[in-house]
Amino acid sequence: MDRFGYRSEARQPIVLTIPGLNNSGKDHWQTIWEERRGDCERVDLGSWASPNRNAWVSRLDQAIRQADGPVVLAAHSLGCLAVAWWGALQSQAYGWPVTGALLVAPPDCDRMETPETIGAFGPTPRGQLPFPSIVVGSRDDPYIFFERCHSIAKNWGSEFVDAGHAGHVNATSGLGEWRFGQALLDRLLDGATDQAAALRQQRPSLLPRTGFQRGPRMIANP
């Protein structure tokens, strides 16, 4: 992928929410954030019940390109793997245009007993993500062992946050608007604002250039 550009005008970061398998319903914290915060917009990945890795990564890439400015990602479950694959398959400079990501309850796609709908997103990328990130793991998540979640965060270069016993950190966890998660998101947003200001000051030669030239290369599903 060609290098990313950005507009010269100042603008606030946008939060793109990326749900997992079967989308996020009305009681999910992602939906509640979208309704109440005013800075969150859902990425329509399509095929929610039968996800395809390349299709999801392509749609995520399109949403980031259309944002045309600083982006913070807020992903849940399988959406975290879409973000990780996007990070592995593109060549953005570190921290731009995706300036941060909150990655909540990524599933373990590498276990032999993992259903094919999730396992097709494996093997889990092991490289460091090209943006600051926070991985949130639960001690009783049925889709990943707590220690494995911590290891994934380490591979991605992410800060790891212990969510306690919160199940899959979804609607059934009863989190409501999940203020703790919002505090983590706001921390990433503060970093996004600082990053955008620094780029405008330090790299003026890139200011007139906008948009992405082509999407990430795709790899065949196993």
mmCIF file of C-alpha atoms in Angstrom:
data_model
loop_
_atom_site.group_PDB
_atom_site.id
_atom_site.type_symbol
_atom_site.label_atom_id
_atom_site.label_comp_id
_atom_site.label_asym_id
_atom_site.label_seq_id
_atom_site.Cartn_x
_atom_site.Cartn_y
_atom_site.Cartn_z
ATOM 1 C CA MET A 1 0.000 0.000 0.000
ATOM 2 C CA ASP A 2 1.211 3.530 -0.739
ATOM 3 C CA ARG A 3 1.926 5.906 2.090
ATOM 4 C CA PHE A 4 -0.978 7.645 3.758
ATOM 5 C CA GLY A 5 -1.579 11.379 3.473
ATOM 6 C CA TYR A 6 -3.745 13.749 5.463
ATOM 7 C CA ARG A 7 -5.557 17.056 5.160
ATOM 8 C CA SER A 8 -4.121 20.279 6.484
ATOM 9 C CA GLU A 9 -7.265 21.422 8.282
ATOM 10 C CA ALA A 10 -7.564 20.548 11.943
ATOM 11 C CA ARG A 11 -10.235 18.031 12.818
ATOM 12 C CA GLN A 12 -11.226 15.842 15.706
ATOM 13 C CA PRO A 13 -10.447 12.122 15.580
ATOM 14 C CA ILE A 14 -13.291 9.795 14.640
ATOM 15 C CA VAL A 15 -13.886 6.523 16.467
ATOM 16 C CA LEU A 16 -14.697 3.595 14.205
ATOM 17 C CA THR A 17 -16.364 0.733 16.087
ATOM 18 C CA ILE A 18 -15.724 -2.745 14.720
ATOM 19 C CA PRO A 19 -18.028 -5.478 16.082
ATOM 20 C CA GLY A 20 -17.343 -9.177 16.026
ATOM 21 C CA LEU A 21 -19.294 -12.222 14.887
ATOM 22 C CA ASN A 22 -23.047 -11.572 14.511
ATOM 23 C CA ASN A 23 -22.608 -7.813 15.004
ATOM 24 C CA SER A 24 -23.325 -5.935 18.258
ATOM 25 C CA GLY A 25 -26.899 -5.603 19.479
ATOM 26 C CA LYS A 26 -28.724 -2.771 21.230
ATOM 27 C CA ASP A 27 -27.378 -3.613 24.698
ATOM 28 C CA HIS A 28 -23.757 -3.903 23.618
ATOM 29 C CA TRP A 29 -21.386 -1.174 24.789
ATOM 30 C CA GLN A 30 -20.390 -0.415 21.170
ATOM 31 C CA THR A 31 -24.003 0.368 20.251
ATOM 32 C CA ILE A 32 -24.478 2.454 23.386
ATOM 33 C CA TRP A 33 -21.315 4.446 22.648
ATOM 34 C CA GLU A 34 -22.523 5.117 19.120
ATOM 35 C CA GLU A 35 -25.839 6.406 20.469
ATOM 36 C CA ARG A 36 -24.494 8.548 23.299
ATOM 37 C CA ARG A 37 -20.965 9.740 22.603
ATOM 38 C CA GLY A 38 -21.339 11.488 19.258
ATOM 39 C CA ASP A 39 -17.853 10.537 18.013
ATOM 40 C CA CYS A 40 -18.416 6.847 17.233
ATOM 41 C CA GLU A 41 -19.401 5.352 13.898
ATOM 42 C CA ARG A 42 -19.864 1.647 13.144
ATOM 43 C CA VAL A 43 -18.010 -0.047 10.321
ATOM 44 C CA ASP A 44 -20.392 -2.228 8.301
ATOM 45 C CA LEU A 45 -18.247 -5.289 7.702
ATOM 46 C CA GLY A 46 -21.093 -7.269 6.105
ATOM 47 C CA SER A 47 -21.669 -11.015 6.341
ATOM 48 C CA TRP A 48 -21.889 -10.766 10.111
ATOM 49 C CA ALA A 49 -22.921 -14.408 10.568
ATOM 50 C CA SER A 50 -20.414 -15.836 8.090
ATOM 51 C CA PRO A 51 -17.421 -13.501 8.172
ATOM 52 C CA ASN A 52 -14.660 -13.589 5.579
ATOM 53 C CA ARG A 53 -11.265 -12.345 6.676
ATOM 54 C CA ASN A 54 -10.273 -10.621 3.456
ATOM 55 C CA ALA A 55 -13.700 -9.044 2.981
ATOM 56 C CA TRP A 56 -13.713 -7.674 6.525
ATOM 57 C CA VAL A 57 -10.199 -6.266 6.202
ATOM 58 C CA SER A 58 -11.109 -4.667 2.874
ATOM 59 C CA ARG A 59 -14.223 -3.023 4.321
ATOM 60 C CA LEU A 60 -12.280 -1.779 7.315
ATOM 61 C CA ASP A 61 -9.669 -0.298 4.997
ATOM 62 C CA GLN A 62 -12.401 1.472 3.023
ATOM 63 C CA ALA A 63 -13.891 2.971 6.194
ATOM 64 C CA ILE A 64 -10.484 4.255 7.307
ATOM 65 C CA ARG A 65 -9.874 5.814 3.878
ATOM 66 C CA GLN A 66 -13.263 7.514 3.920
ATOM 67 C CA ALA A 67 -12.568 9.005 7.356
ATOM 68 C CA ASP A 68 -9.717 10.981 5.709
ATOM 69 C CA GLY A 69 -8.216 12.041 9.011
ATOM 70 C CA PRO A 70 -7.175 10.738 12.432
ATOM 71 C CA VAL A 71 -8.920 7.494 13.347
ATOM 72 C CA VAL A 72 -9.186 5.546 16.583
ATOM 73 C CA LEU A 73 -10.524 2.001 16.329
ATOM 74 C CA ALA A 74 -12.730 0.413 19.004
ATOM 75 C CA ALA A 75 -13.007 -3.281 18.208
ATOM 76 C CA HIS A 76 -14.636 -6.194 19.985
ATOM 77 C CA SER A 77 -14.045 -9.933 19.666
ATOM 78 C CA LEU A 78 -13.451 -11.029 16.063
ATOM 79 C CA GLY A 79 -13.326 -7.361 15.074
ATOM 80 C CA CYS A 80 -9.969 -7.244 16.890
ATOM 81 C CA LEU A 81 -8.596 -9.804 14.447
ATOM 82 C CA ALA A 82 -9.821 -7.731 11.508
ATOM 83 C CA VAL A 83 -7.888 -4.792 12.956
ATOM 84 C CA ALA A 84 -4.779 -6.911 13.533
ATOM 85 C CA TRP A 85 -4.852 -8.193 9.960
ATOM 86 C CA TRP A 86 -5.374 -4.681 8.623
ATOM 87 C CA GLY A 87 -2.332 -3.559 10.584
ATOM 88 C CA ALA A 88 -0.303 -6.466 9.232
ATOM 89 C CA LEU A 89 -1.243 -5.910 5.581
ATOM 90 C CA GLN A 90 -0.776 -2.186 5.109
ATOM 91 C CA SER A 91 2.125 0.242 5.380
ATOM 92 C CA GLN A 92 0.955 3.278 7.281
ATOM 93 C CA ALA A 93 3.582 5.287 9.117
ATOM 94 C CA TYR A 94 3.405 4.531 12.819
ATOM 95 C CA GLY A 95 0.410 6.283 14.350
ATOM 96 C CA TRP A 96 -1.167 7.778 11.223
ATOM 97 C CA PRO A 97 -3.958 7.790 10.052
ATOM 98 C CA VAL A 98 -4.951 5.157 12.610
ATOM 99 C CA THR A 99 -3.670 6.782 15.756
ATOM 100 C CA GLY A 100 -4.816 4.150 18.238
ATOM 101 C CA ALA A 101 -6.972 1.095 18.849
ATOM 102 C CA LEU A 102 -8.951 -0.294 21.758
ATOM 103 C CA LEU A 103 -9.065 -4.071 21.248
ATOM 104 C CA VAL A 104 -11.528 -5.769 23.561
ATOM 105 C CA ALA A 105 -11.732 -9.530 24.132
ATOM 106 C CA PRO A 106 -9.996 -10.877 21.013
ATOM 107 C CA PRO A 107 -10.831 -14.566 20.519
ATOM 108 C CA ASP A 108 -8.166 -17.225 20.162
ATOM 109 C CA CYS A 109 -8.338 -18.203 16.501
ATOM 110 C CA ASP A 110 -5.474 -20.683 16.766
ATOM 111 C CA ARG A 111 -6.980 -23.379 18.990
ATOM 112 C CA MET A 112 -7.879 -26.640 17.266
ATOM 113 C CA GLU A 113 -11.398 -26.580 18.724
ATOM 114 C CA THR A 114 -12.096 -23.059 17.447
ATOM 115 C CA PRO A 115 -15.148 -22.956 15.126
ATOM 116 C CA GLU A 116 -14.307 -22.487 11.458
ATOM 117 C CA THR A 117 -16.104 -19.131 11.303
ATOM 118 C CA ILE A 118 -13.537 -17.763 13.762
ATOM 119 C CA GLY A 119 -10.597 -20.017 12.959
ATOM 120 C CA ALA A 120 -10.503 -18.726 9.371
ATOM 121 C CA PHE A 121 -9.108 -15.492 10.801
ATOM 122 C CA GLY A 122 -6.053 -17.357 12.052
ATOM 123 C CA PRO A 123 -3.219 -17.644 12.422
ATOM 124 C CA THR A 124 -3.310 -14.649 14.714
ATOM 125 C CA PRO A 125 -0.862 -11.977 13.469
ATOM 126 C CA ARG A 126 2.177 -11.779 15.716
ATOM 127 C CA GLY A 127 3.765 -8.528 14.575
ATOM 128 C CA GLN A 128 3.602 -5.221 16.410
ATOM 129 C CA LEU A 129 0.692 -3.031 15.344
ATOM 130 C CA PRO A 130 1.576 0.249 13.606
ATOM 131 C CA PHE A 131 -0.310 2.363 16.145
ATOM 132 C CA PRO A 132 -0.660 2.586 19.941
ATOM 133 C CA SER A 133 -3.128 0.039 21.225
ATOM 134 C CA ILE A 134 -4.772 -1.303 24.361
ATOM 135 C CA VAL A 135 -5.913 -4.924 24.624
ATOM 136 C CA VAL A 136 -8.582 -5.662 27.226
ATOM 137 C CA GLY A 137 -8.839 -9.245 28.474
ATOM 138 C CA SER A 138 -11.305 -10.957 30.799
ATOM 139 C CA ARG A 139 -10.341 -13.690 33.246
ATOM 140 C CA ASP A 140 -13.360 -15.842 32.352
ATOM 141 C CA ASP A 141 -13.713 -15.192 28.629
ATOM 142 C CA PRO A 142 -14.988 -18.450 27.070
ATOM 143 C CA TYR A 143 -13.241 -17.698 23.759
ATOM 144 C CA ILE A 144 -9.681 -17.210 24.976
ATOM 145 C CA PHE A 145 -7.573 -18.079 27.999
ATOM 146 C CA PHE A 146 -6.525 -15.033 29.993
ATOM 147 C CA GLU A 147 -2.829 -15.855 29.644
ATOM 148 C CA ARG A 148 -3.193 -16.261 25.876
ATOM 149 C CA CYS A 149 -4.847 -12.849 25.620
ATOM 150 C CA HIS A 150 -1.926 -11.350 27.510
ATOM 151 C CA SER A 151 0.522 -13.021 25.100
ATOM 152 C CA ILE A 152 -1.331 -11.670 22.064
ATOM 153 C CA ALA A 153 -1.176 -8.172 23.528
ATOM 154 C CA LYS A 154 2.567 -8.543 24.033
ATOM 155 C CA ASN A 155 3.056 -9.660 20.411
ATOM 156 C CA TRP A 156 1.038 -6.699 19.150
ATOM 157 C CA GLY A 157 3.008 -4.246 21.277
ATOM 158 C CA SER A 158 -0.192 -3.358 23.126
ATOM 159 C CA GLU A 159 -0.813 -2.274 26.672
ATOM 160 C CA PHE A 160 -2.724 -5.048 28.406
ATOM 161 C CA VAL A 161 -5.634 -4.248 30.723
ATOM 162 C CA ASP A 162 -7.242 -6.787 33.060
ATOM 163 C CA ALA A 163 -11.045 -6.491 32.905
ATOM 164 C CA GLY A 164 -11.541 -8.923 35.787
ATOM 165 C CA HIS A 165 -14.309 -11.492 35.480
ATOM 166 C CA ALA A 166 -16.334 -9.926 32.676
ATOM 167 C CA GLY A 167 -17.069 -12.900 30.434
ATOM 168 C CA HIS A 168 -16.673 -11.983 26.780
ATOM 169 C CA VAL A 169 -17.016 -8.267 27.638
ATOM 170 C CA ASN A 170 -20.224 -8.080 25.615
ATOM 171 C CA ALA A 171 -23.925 -7.365 26.140
ATOM 172 C CA THR A 172 -24.411 -10.375 28.418
ATOM 173 C CA SER A 173 -21.654 -9.043 30.673
ATOM 174 C CA GLY A 174 -24.069 -6.297 31.773
ATOM 175 C CA LEU A 175 -21.593 -3.465 31.267
ATOM 176 C CA GLY A 176 -24.070 -0.865 30.039
ATOM 177 C CA GLU A 177 -22.192 2.167 28.742
ATOM 178 C CA TRP A 178 -18.984 0.656 30.171
ATOM 179 C CA ARG A 179 -17.392 3.781 31.616
ATOM 180 C CA PHE A 180 -14.105 1.996 32.270
ATOM 181 C CA GLY A 181 -13.804 1.195 28.568
ATOM 182 C CA GLN A 182 -14.691 4.772 27.682
ATOM 183 C CA ALA A 183 -11.881 6.027 29.887
ATOM 184 C CA LEU A 184 -9.450 3.829 27.953
ATOM 185 C CA LEU A 185 -10.875 5.098 24.669
ATOM 186 C CA ASP A 186 -10.594 8.719 25.777
ATOM 187 C CA ARG A 187 -6.956 8.141 26.599
ATOM 188 C CA LEU A 188 -6.356 6.970 23.036
ATOM 189 C CA LEU A 189 -8.298 9.945 21.688
ATOM 190 C CA ASP A 190 -6.089 12.340 23.630
ATOM 191 C CA GLY A 191 -3.081 10.695 22.019
ATOM 192 C CA ALA A 192 -4.720 10.993 18.578
ATOM 193 C CA THR A 193 -5.178 14.739 18.979
ATOM 194 C CA ASP A 194 -1.561 15.172 20.023
ATOM 195 C CA GLN A 195 -0.357 13.038 17.103
ATOM 196 C CA ALA A 196 -2.344 15.032 14.549
ATOM 197 C CA ALA A 197 -0.970 18.315 15.870
ATOM 198 C CA ALA A 198 2.595 17.000 15.790
ATOM 199 C CA LEU A 199 2.253 15.818 12.189
ATOM 200 C CA ARG A 200 0.904 19.160 11.045
ATOM 201 C CA GLN A 201 3.883 20.925 12.592
ATOM 202 C CA GLN A 202 6.670 18.515 11.698
ATOM 203 C CA ARG A 203 5.697 17.289 8.215
ATOM 204 C CA PRO A 204 4.177 20.232 6.307
ATOM 205 C CA SER A 205 5.303 18.823 2.955
ATOM 206 C CA LEU A 206 2.641 16.114 3.252
ATOM 207 C CA LEU A 207 -0.229 18.447 4.070
ATOM 208 C CA PRO A 208 -1.692 18.901 0.567
ATOM 209 C CA ARG A 209 -1.818 15.189 -0.074
ATOM 210 C CA THR A 210 -4.998 13.332 0.838
ATOM 211 C CA GLY A 211 -6.462 9.884 0.754
ATOM 212 C CA PHE A 212 -5.218 6.358 0.284
ATOM 213 C CA GLN A 213 -4.080 5.162 -3.103
ATOM 214 C CA ARG A 214 -4.953 1.489 -2.926
ATOM 215 C CA GLY A 215 -6.124 -1.045 -0.389
ATOM 216 C CA PRO A 216 -4.122 -3.622 1.538
ATOM 217 C CA ARG A 217 -2.890 -6.707 -0.230
ATOM 218 C CA MET A 218 -5.025 -9.715 0.541
ATOM 219 C CA ILE A 219 -3.877 -13.190 1.481
ATOM 220 C CA ALA A 220 -5.692 -16.416 0.887
ATOM 221 C CA ASN A 221 -7.688 -17.874 3.744
ATOM 222 C CA PRO A 222 -6.266 -21.177 4.968
#
